[in-house]
Coordinates of C-alpha atoms in Angstrom, one line a residue:
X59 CA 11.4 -2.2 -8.2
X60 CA 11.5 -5.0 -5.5
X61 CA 12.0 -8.5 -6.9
X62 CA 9.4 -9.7 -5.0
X63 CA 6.1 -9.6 -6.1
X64 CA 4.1 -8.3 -3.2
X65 CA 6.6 -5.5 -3.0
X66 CA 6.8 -3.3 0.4
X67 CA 4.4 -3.5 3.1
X68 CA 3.9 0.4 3.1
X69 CA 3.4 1.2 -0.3
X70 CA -0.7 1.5 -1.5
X71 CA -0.1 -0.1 -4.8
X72 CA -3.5 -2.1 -5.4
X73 CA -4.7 -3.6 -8.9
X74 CA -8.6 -3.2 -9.5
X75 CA -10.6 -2.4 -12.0
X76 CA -10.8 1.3 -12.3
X77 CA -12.4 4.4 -14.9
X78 CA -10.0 7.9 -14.7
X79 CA -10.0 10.7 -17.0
X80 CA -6.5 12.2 -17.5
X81 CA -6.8 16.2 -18.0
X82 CA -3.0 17.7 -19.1
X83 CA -2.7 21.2 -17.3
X84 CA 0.8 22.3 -18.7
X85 CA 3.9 23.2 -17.5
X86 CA 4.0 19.6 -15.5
X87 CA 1.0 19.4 -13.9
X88 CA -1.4 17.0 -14.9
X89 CA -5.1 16.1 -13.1
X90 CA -6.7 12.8 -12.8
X91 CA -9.6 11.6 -11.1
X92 CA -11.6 8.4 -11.6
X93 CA -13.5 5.3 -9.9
X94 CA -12.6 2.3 -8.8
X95 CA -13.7 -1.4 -7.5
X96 CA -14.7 -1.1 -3.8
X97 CA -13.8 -4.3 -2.7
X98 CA -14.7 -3.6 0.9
X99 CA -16.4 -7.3 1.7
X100 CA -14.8 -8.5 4.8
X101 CA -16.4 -10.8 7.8
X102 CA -15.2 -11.4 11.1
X103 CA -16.4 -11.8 14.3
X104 CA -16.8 -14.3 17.3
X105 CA -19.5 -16.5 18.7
X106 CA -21.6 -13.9 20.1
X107 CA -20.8 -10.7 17.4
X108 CA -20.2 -10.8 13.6
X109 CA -19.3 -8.4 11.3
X110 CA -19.8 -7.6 8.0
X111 CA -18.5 -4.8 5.4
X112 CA -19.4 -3.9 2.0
X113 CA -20.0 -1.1 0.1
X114 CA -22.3 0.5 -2.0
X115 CA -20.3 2.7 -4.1
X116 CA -17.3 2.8 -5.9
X117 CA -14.5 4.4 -4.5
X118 CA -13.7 7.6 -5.5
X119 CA -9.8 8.8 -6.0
X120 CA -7.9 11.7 -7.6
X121 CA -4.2 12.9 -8.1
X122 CA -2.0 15.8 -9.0
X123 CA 1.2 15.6 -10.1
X124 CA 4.0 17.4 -11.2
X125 CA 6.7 16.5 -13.2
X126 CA 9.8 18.4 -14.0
X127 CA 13.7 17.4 -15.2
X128 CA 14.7 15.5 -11.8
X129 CA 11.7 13.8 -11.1
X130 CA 7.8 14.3 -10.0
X131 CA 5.7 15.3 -6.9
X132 CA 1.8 13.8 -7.0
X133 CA -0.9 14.4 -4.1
X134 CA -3.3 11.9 -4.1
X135 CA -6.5 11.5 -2.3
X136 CA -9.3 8.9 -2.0
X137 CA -13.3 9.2 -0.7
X138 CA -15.0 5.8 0.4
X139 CA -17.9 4.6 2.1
X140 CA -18.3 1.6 3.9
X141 CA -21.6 -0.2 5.2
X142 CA -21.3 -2.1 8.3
X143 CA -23.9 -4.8 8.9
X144 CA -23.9 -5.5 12.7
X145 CA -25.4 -9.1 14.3
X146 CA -25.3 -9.6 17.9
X147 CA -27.8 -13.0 18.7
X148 CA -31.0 -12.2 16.5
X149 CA -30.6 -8.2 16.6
X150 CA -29.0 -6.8 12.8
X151 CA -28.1 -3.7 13.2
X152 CA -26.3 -1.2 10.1
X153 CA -24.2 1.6 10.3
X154 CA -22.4 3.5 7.1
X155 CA -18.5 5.2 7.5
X156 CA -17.4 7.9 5.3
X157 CA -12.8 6.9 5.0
X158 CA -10.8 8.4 3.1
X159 CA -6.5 9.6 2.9
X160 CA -4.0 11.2 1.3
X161 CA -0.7 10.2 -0.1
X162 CA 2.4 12.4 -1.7
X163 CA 4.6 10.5 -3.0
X164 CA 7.6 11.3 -5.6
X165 CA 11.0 10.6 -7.7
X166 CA 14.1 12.3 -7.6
X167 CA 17.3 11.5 -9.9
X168 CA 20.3 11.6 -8.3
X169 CA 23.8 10.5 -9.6
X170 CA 24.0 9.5 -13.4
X171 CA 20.8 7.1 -13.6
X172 CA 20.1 6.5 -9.7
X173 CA 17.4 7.1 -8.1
X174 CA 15.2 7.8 -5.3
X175 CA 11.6 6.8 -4.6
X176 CA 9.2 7.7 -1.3
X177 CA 6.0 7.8 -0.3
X178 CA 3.9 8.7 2.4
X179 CA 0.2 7.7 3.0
X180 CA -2.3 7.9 5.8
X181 CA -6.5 8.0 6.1
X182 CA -8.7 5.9 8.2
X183 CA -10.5 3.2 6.8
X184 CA -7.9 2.7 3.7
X185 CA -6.0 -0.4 5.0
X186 CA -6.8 -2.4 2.4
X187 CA -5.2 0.0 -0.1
X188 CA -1.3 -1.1 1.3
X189 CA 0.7 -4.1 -0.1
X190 CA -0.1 -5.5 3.7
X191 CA -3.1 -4.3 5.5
X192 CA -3.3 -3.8 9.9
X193 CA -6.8 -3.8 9.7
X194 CA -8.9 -6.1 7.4
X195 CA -12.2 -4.3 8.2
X196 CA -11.0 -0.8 8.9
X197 CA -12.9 -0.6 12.1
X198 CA -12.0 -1.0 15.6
X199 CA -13.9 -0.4 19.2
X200 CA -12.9 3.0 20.5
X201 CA -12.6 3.9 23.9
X202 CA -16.1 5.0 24.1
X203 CA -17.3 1.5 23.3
X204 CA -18.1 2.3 19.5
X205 CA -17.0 1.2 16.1
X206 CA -14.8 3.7 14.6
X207 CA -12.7 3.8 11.4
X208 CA -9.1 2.6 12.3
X209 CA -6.2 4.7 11.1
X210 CA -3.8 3.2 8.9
X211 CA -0.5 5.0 8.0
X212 CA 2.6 4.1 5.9
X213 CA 6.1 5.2 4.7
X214 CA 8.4 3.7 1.8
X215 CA 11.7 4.7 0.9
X216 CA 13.6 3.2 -1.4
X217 CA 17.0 4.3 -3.7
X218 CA 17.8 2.5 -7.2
X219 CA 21.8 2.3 -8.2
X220 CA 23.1 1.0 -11.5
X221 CA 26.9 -0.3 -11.2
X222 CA 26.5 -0.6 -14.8
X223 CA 24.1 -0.2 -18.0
X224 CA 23.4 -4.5 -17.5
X225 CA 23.4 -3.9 -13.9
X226 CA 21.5 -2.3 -11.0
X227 CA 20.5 -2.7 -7.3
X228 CA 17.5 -1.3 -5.4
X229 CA 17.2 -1.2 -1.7
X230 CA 15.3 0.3 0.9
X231 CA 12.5 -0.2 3.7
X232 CA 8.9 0.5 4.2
X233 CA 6.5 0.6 6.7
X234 CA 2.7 0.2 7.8
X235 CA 1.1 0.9 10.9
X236 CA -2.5 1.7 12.3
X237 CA -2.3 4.7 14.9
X238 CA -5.6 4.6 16.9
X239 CA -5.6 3.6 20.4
X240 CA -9.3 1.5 20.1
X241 CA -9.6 -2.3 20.8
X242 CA -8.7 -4.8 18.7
X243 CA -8.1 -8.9 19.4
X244 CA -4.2 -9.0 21.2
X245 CA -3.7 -11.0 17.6
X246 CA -4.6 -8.7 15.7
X247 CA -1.7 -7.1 13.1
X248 CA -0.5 -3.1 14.7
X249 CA 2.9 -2.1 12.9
X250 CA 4.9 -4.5 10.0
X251 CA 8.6 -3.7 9.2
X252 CA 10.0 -4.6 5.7
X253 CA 13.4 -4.0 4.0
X254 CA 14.9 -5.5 1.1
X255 CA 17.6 -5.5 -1.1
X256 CA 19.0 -6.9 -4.6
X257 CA 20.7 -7.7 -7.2
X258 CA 19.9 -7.5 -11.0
X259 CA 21.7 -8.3 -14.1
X260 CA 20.2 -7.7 -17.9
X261 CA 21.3 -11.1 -19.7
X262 CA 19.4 -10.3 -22.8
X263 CA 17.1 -6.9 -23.3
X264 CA 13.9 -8.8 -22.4
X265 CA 15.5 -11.0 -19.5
X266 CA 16.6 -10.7 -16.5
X267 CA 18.2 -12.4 -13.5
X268 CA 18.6 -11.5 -10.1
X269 CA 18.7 -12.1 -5.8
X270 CA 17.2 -10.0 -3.4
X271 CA 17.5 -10.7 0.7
X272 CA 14.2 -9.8 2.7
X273 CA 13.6 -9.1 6.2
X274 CA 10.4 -8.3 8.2
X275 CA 8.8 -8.4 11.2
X276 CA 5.5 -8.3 12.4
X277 CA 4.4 -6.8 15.9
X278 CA 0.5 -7.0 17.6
X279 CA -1.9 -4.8 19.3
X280 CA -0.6 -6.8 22.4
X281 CA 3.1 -6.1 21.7
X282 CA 3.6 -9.7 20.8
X283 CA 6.4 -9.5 17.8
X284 CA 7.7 -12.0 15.3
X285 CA 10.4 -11.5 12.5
X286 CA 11.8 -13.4 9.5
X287 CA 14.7 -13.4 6.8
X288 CA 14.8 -14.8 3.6
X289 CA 16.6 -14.8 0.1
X290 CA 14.6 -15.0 -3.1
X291 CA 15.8 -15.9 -6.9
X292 CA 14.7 -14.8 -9.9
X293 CA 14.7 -15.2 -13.4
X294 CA 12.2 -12.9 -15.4
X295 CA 11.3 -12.5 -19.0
X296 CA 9.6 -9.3 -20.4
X297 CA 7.2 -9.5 -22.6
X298 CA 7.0 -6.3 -25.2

């Protein structure tokens, strides 16, 4: 795990409040499927044009997995429907999008107790399921003129190593980006970079001290870029 708290731009790692049924299938698989929080409300807009989503139904996701001595594969996928309210002057105008992705992601063991961790995600309209979301809305103006859902895609990578039982280091990069070639405000966010790495020592079982050095960089639909570095601290106590 990342020392910082957001963790990896790339990953879809979201907290919500959620209802999943867990069905054991033997020999390592296992189904699950359940229904979570939406949380689709987003405005934006300018003076002539504003925007508004919500949605009128949960969101709908389900996984497989595998697990075996090494490690585990899971497939994921997620259904979800967005309503788009429209308001150009004193016209309203709705429109609903069907979004949804997929995501495999898995663990392998490596060397004594390393590891290594990926994952790979993509769908359109599912930017607000990554650590950092490209597209706030999930929409953008396609080159015929219309609103379409945006494509958001990620990658994370990332290897843990213990130097000894008290300490271990976890470093690797991730990744977001949204694909489609539609119009979206020069400002607006296209690809963000993030890599990390750290240090941990175990004091005590239940606390923990450690540094980790992060770098990113952000770069817009109009190619504009920016990129930053910085080292973080941290002291964490576990609560059983």
């Amino acid at each position: 795990t990342t020392l910082d708290y957001n963790g990896p731009s790339g990953l879809t790692s979201v907290q919500q409040w959620l209802v999943r049924g867990v069905l054991p299938l033997g020999s390592g698989w296992t189904l699950a499927a359940g229904v979570e929080q939406s949380q689709a409300d987003h405005r934006a807009g300018r003076r002539s044009v504003e925007l508004r989503t919500d949605a009128q139904r949960p969101d709908l996701a389900a996984h497989l997995r595998f697990d075996f001595e090494r490690g585990h594969v899971q497939l994921s996928g997620l259904s979800r429907r967005i309503d788009l309210t429209e308001s150009t002057g004193g016209n309203t105008r709705s429109r609903t999008f069907d979004a949804s992705g997929l995501s495999i992601s898995g663990s392998l063991a490596t060397v004594g107790d390393d590891s290594l961790v990926a994952q790979y995600t993509t769908g359109r309209g599912i930017g607000r399921y990554f650590n950092d979301s490209v597209s706030g809305s999930g929409l953008g103006v396609g080159v015929d003129d219309r609103l379409h859902l945006i494509r958001s895609s990620g990658a994370t990578l990332y290897y843990q190593h213990y130097w000894h039982p008290d300490w271990m280091s976890v470093a690797g990069a991730s990744t977001v980006w949204a694909s489609d070639s539609g119009t979206r405000p020069p400002d607006a966010l296209r690809r963000l970079v993030y890599a990390s790495a750290n240090i941990v020592h175990r004091l005590l079982p239940n606390f923990l001290v450690g540094a980790e050095g992060l770098w990113g960089r952000a770069t817009g639909v109009g190619d504009v870029s920016a990129r930053n570095a910085r080292l973080q601290l941290t002291l964490r106590y576990l609560v059983n």
